[in-house]
mmCIF file of C-alpha atoms and ligand atoms in Angstrom:
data_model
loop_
_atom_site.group_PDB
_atom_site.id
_atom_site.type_symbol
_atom_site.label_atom_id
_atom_site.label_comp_id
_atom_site.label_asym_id
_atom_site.label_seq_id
_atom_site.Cartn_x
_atom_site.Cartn_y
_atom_site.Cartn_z
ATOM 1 C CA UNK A 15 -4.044 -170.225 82.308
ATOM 2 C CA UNK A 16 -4.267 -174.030 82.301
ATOM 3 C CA UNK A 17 -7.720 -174.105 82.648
ATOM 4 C CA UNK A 18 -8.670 -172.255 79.201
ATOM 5 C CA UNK A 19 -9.388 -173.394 76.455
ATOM 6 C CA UNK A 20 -7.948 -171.184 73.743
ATOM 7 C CA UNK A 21 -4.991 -171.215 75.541
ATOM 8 C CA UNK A 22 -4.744 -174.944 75.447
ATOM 9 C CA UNK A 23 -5.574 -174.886 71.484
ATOM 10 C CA UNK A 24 -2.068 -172.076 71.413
ATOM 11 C CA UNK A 25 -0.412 -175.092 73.133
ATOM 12 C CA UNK A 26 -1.854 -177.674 70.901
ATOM 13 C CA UNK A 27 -3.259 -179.465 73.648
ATOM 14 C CA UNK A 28 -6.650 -179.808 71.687
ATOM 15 C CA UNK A 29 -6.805 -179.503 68.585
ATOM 16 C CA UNK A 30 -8.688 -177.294 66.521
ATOM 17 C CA UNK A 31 -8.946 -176.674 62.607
ATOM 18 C CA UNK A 32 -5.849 -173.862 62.239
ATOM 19 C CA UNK A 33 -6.400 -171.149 59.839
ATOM 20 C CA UNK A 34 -3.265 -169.258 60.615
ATOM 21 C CA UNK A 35 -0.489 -168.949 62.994
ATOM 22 C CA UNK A 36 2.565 -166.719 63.836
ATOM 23 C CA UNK A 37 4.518 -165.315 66.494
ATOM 24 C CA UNK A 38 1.229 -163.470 68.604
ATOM 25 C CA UNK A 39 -2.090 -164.774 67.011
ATOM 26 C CA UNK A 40 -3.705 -168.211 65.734
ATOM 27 C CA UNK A 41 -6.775 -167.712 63.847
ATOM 28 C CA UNK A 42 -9.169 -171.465 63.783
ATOM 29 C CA UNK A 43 -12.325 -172.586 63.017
ATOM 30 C CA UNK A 44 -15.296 -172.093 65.231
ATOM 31 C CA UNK A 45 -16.530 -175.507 66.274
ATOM 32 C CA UNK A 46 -19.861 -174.281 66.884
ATOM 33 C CA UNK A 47 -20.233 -171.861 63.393
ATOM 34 C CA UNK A 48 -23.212 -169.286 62.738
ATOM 35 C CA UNK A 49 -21.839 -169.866 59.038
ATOM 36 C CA UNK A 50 -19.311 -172.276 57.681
ATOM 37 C CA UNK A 51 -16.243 -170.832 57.627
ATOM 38 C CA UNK A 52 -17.100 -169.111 60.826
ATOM 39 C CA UNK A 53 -13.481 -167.943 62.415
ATOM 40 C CA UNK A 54 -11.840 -167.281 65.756
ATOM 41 C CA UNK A 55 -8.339 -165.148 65.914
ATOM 42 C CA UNK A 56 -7.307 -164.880 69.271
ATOM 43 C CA UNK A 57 -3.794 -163.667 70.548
ATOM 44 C CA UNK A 58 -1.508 -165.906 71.925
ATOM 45 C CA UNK A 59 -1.181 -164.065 75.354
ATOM 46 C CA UNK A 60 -4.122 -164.906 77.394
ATOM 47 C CA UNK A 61 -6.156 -162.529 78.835
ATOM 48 C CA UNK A 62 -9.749 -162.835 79.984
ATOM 49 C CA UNK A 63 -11.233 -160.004 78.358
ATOM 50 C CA UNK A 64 -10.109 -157.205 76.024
ATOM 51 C CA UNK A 65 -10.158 -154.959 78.982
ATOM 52 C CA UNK A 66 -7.250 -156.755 80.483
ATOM 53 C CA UNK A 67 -4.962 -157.054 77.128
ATOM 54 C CA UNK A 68 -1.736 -155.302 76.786
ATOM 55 C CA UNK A 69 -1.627 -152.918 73.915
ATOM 56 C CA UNK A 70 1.272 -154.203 72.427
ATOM 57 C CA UNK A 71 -0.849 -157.792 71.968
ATOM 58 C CA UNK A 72 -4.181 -155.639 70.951
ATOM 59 C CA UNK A 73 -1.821 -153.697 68.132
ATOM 60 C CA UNK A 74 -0.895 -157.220 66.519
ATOM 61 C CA UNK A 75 -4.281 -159.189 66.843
ATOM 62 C CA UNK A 76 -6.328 -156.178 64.899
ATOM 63 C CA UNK A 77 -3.195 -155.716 62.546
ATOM 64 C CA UNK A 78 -3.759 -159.504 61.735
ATOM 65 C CA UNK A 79 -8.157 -158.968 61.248
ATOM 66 C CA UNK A 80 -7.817 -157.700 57.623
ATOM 67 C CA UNK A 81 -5.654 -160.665 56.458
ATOM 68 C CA UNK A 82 -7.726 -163.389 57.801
ATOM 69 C CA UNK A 83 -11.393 -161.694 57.522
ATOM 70 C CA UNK A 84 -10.199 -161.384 53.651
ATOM 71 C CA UNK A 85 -9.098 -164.568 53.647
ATOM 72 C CA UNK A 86 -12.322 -166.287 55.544
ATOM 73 C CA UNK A 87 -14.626 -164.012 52.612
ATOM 74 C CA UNK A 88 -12.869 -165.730 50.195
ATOM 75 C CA UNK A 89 -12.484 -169.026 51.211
ATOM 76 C CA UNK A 90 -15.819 -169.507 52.331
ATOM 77 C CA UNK A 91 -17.085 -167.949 49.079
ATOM 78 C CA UNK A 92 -19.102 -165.036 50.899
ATOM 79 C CA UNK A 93 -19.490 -161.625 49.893
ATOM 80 C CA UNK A 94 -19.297 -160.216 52.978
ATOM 81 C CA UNK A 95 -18.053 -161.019 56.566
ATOM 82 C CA UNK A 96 -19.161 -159.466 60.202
ATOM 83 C CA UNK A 97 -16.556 -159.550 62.908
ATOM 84 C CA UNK A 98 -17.811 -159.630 66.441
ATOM 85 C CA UNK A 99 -16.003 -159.221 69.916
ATOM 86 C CA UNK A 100 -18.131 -160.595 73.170
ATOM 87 C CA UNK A 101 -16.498 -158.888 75.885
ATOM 88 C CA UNK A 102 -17.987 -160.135 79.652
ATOM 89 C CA UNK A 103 -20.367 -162.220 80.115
ATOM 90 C CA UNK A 104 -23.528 -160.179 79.739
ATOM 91 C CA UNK A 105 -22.556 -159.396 76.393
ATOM 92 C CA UNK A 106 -22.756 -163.487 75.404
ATOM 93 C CA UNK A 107 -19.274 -163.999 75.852
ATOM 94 C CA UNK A 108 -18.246 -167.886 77.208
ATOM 95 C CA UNK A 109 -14.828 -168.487 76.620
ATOM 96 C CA UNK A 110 -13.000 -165.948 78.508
ATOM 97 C CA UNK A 111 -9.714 -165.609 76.347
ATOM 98 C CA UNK A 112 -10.333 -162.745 74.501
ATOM 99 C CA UNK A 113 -11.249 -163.369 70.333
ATOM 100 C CA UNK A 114 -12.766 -161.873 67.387
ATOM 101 C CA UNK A 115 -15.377 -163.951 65.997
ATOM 102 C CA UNK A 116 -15.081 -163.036 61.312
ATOM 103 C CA UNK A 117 -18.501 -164.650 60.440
ATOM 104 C CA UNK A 118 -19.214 -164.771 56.765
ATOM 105 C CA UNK A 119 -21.952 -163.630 55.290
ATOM 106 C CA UNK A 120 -24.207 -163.544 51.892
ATOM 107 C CA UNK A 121 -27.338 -161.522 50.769
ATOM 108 C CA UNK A 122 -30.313 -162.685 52.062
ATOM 109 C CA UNK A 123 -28.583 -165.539 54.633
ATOM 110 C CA UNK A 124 -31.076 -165.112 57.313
ATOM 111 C CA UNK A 125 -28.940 -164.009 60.071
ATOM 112 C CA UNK A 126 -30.711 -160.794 61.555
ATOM 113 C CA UNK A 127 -28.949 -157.411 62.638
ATOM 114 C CA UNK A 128 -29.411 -155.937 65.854
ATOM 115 C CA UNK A 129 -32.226 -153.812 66.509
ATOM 116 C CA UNK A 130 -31.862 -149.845 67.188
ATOM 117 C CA UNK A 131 -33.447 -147.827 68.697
ATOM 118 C CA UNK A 132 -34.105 -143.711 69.348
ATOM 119 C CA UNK A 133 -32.730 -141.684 71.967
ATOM 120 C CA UNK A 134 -35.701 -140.167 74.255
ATOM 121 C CA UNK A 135 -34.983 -135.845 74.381
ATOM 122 C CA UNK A 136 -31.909 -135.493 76.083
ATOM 123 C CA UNK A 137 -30.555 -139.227 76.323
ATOM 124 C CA UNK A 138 -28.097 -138.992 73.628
ATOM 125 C CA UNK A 139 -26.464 -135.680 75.430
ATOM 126 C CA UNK A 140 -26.560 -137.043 78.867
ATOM 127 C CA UNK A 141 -24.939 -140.543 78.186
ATOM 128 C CA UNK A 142 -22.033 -138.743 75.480
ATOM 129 C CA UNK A 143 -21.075 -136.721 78.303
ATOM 130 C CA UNK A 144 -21.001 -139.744 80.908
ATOM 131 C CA UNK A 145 -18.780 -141.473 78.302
ATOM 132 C CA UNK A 146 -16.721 -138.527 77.572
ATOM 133 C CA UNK A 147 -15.947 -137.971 81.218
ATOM 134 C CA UNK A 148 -14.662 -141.995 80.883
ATOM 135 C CA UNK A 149 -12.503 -141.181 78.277
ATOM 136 C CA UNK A 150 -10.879 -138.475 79.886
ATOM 137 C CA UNK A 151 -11.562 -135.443 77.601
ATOM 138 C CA UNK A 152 -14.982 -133.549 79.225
ATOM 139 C CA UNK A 153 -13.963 -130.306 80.067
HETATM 140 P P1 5GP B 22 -17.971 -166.220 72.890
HETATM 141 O O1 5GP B 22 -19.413 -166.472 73.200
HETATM 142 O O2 5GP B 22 -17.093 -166.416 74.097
HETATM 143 O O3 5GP B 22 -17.733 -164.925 72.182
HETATM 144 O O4 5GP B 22 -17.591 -167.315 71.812
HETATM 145 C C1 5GP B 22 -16.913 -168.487 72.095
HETATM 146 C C2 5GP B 22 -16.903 -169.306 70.815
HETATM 147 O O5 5GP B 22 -15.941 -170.336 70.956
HETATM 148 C C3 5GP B 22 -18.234 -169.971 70.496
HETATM 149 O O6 5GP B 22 -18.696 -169.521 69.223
HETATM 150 C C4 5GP B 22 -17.921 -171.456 70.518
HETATM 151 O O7 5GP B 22 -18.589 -172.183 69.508
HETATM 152 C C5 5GP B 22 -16.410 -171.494 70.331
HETATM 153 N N1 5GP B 22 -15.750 -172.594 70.997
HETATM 154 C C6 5GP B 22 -15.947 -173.006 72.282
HETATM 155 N N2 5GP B 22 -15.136 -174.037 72.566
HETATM 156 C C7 5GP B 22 -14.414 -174.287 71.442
HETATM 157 C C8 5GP B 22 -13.406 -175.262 71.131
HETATM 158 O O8 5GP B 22 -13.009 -176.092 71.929
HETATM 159 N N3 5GP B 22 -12.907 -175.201 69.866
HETATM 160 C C9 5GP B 22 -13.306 -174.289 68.956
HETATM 161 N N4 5GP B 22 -12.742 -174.342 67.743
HETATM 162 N N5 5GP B 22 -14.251 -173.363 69.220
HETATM 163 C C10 5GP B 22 -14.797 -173.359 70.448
HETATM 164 ZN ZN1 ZN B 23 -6.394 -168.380 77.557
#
């Protein structure tokens, strides 16, 4: 993929600030950061969205989160952390190499959660079943 740009930071082609690195994931600084401290880890093998990832590459990028979201808390003195995937673009996602973002986090920093909502009567039933039948296991 010569035209991304987390594939070109794998290559070393730009740089970026490196938190970590072995044989399947690199784990940098977010040049853009919610929070200092604010951390990408992204596989080595490219793929445009999680969708398209083979599992192999999915088992050692999530077996890596624990290790660096620890390490981010810690190092950016935070008591807590958020870790975010953006997967297509209506979701906000804009670099289409598929990452975790590990954002740290502190009481009372600002940053607002998501709002929820209710389900209206029968809402909650109708769309389990539409995502069950995805899944593969309505009978
Ligand atoms: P997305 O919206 O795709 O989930 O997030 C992409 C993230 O990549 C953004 O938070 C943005 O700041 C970050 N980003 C974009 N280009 C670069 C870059 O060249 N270097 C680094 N370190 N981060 C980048
Ligand atoms: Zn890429």
């Amino acid at each position: 993929m010569e035209e991304c740009i987390f594939c070109k930071i794998v290559a070393e082609e730009i740089p970026s600030t490196k938190i970590y690195e072995d044989d399947a994931v690199v784990a940098f600084l977010d040049i853009q950061p919610i929070r200092p401290g604010h951390t990408l880890l992204i596989p080595k093998e490219h793929s445009d969205t999680l969708l398209q990832l083979s599992i192999q590459t999915l088992a050692a990028l999530t077996s890596r989160l624990q290790l660096i979201a620890k390490a981010v808390m810690e190092g950016a003195n935070a008591e807590a952390f958020n870790i975010t995937l953006n997967n297509g673009k209506a979701s906000g996602q804009l670099v289409f190499h598929t990452h975790f973002h590990i954002i740290p986090r502190k009481t009372d920093d600002g940053l607002q959660p998501w709002q929820h909502h209710k389900y209206a009567e029968g809402e909650a039933e109708t769309i389990a079943k539409n995502i069950r039948a995805a899944v593969g296991i309505d009978k």
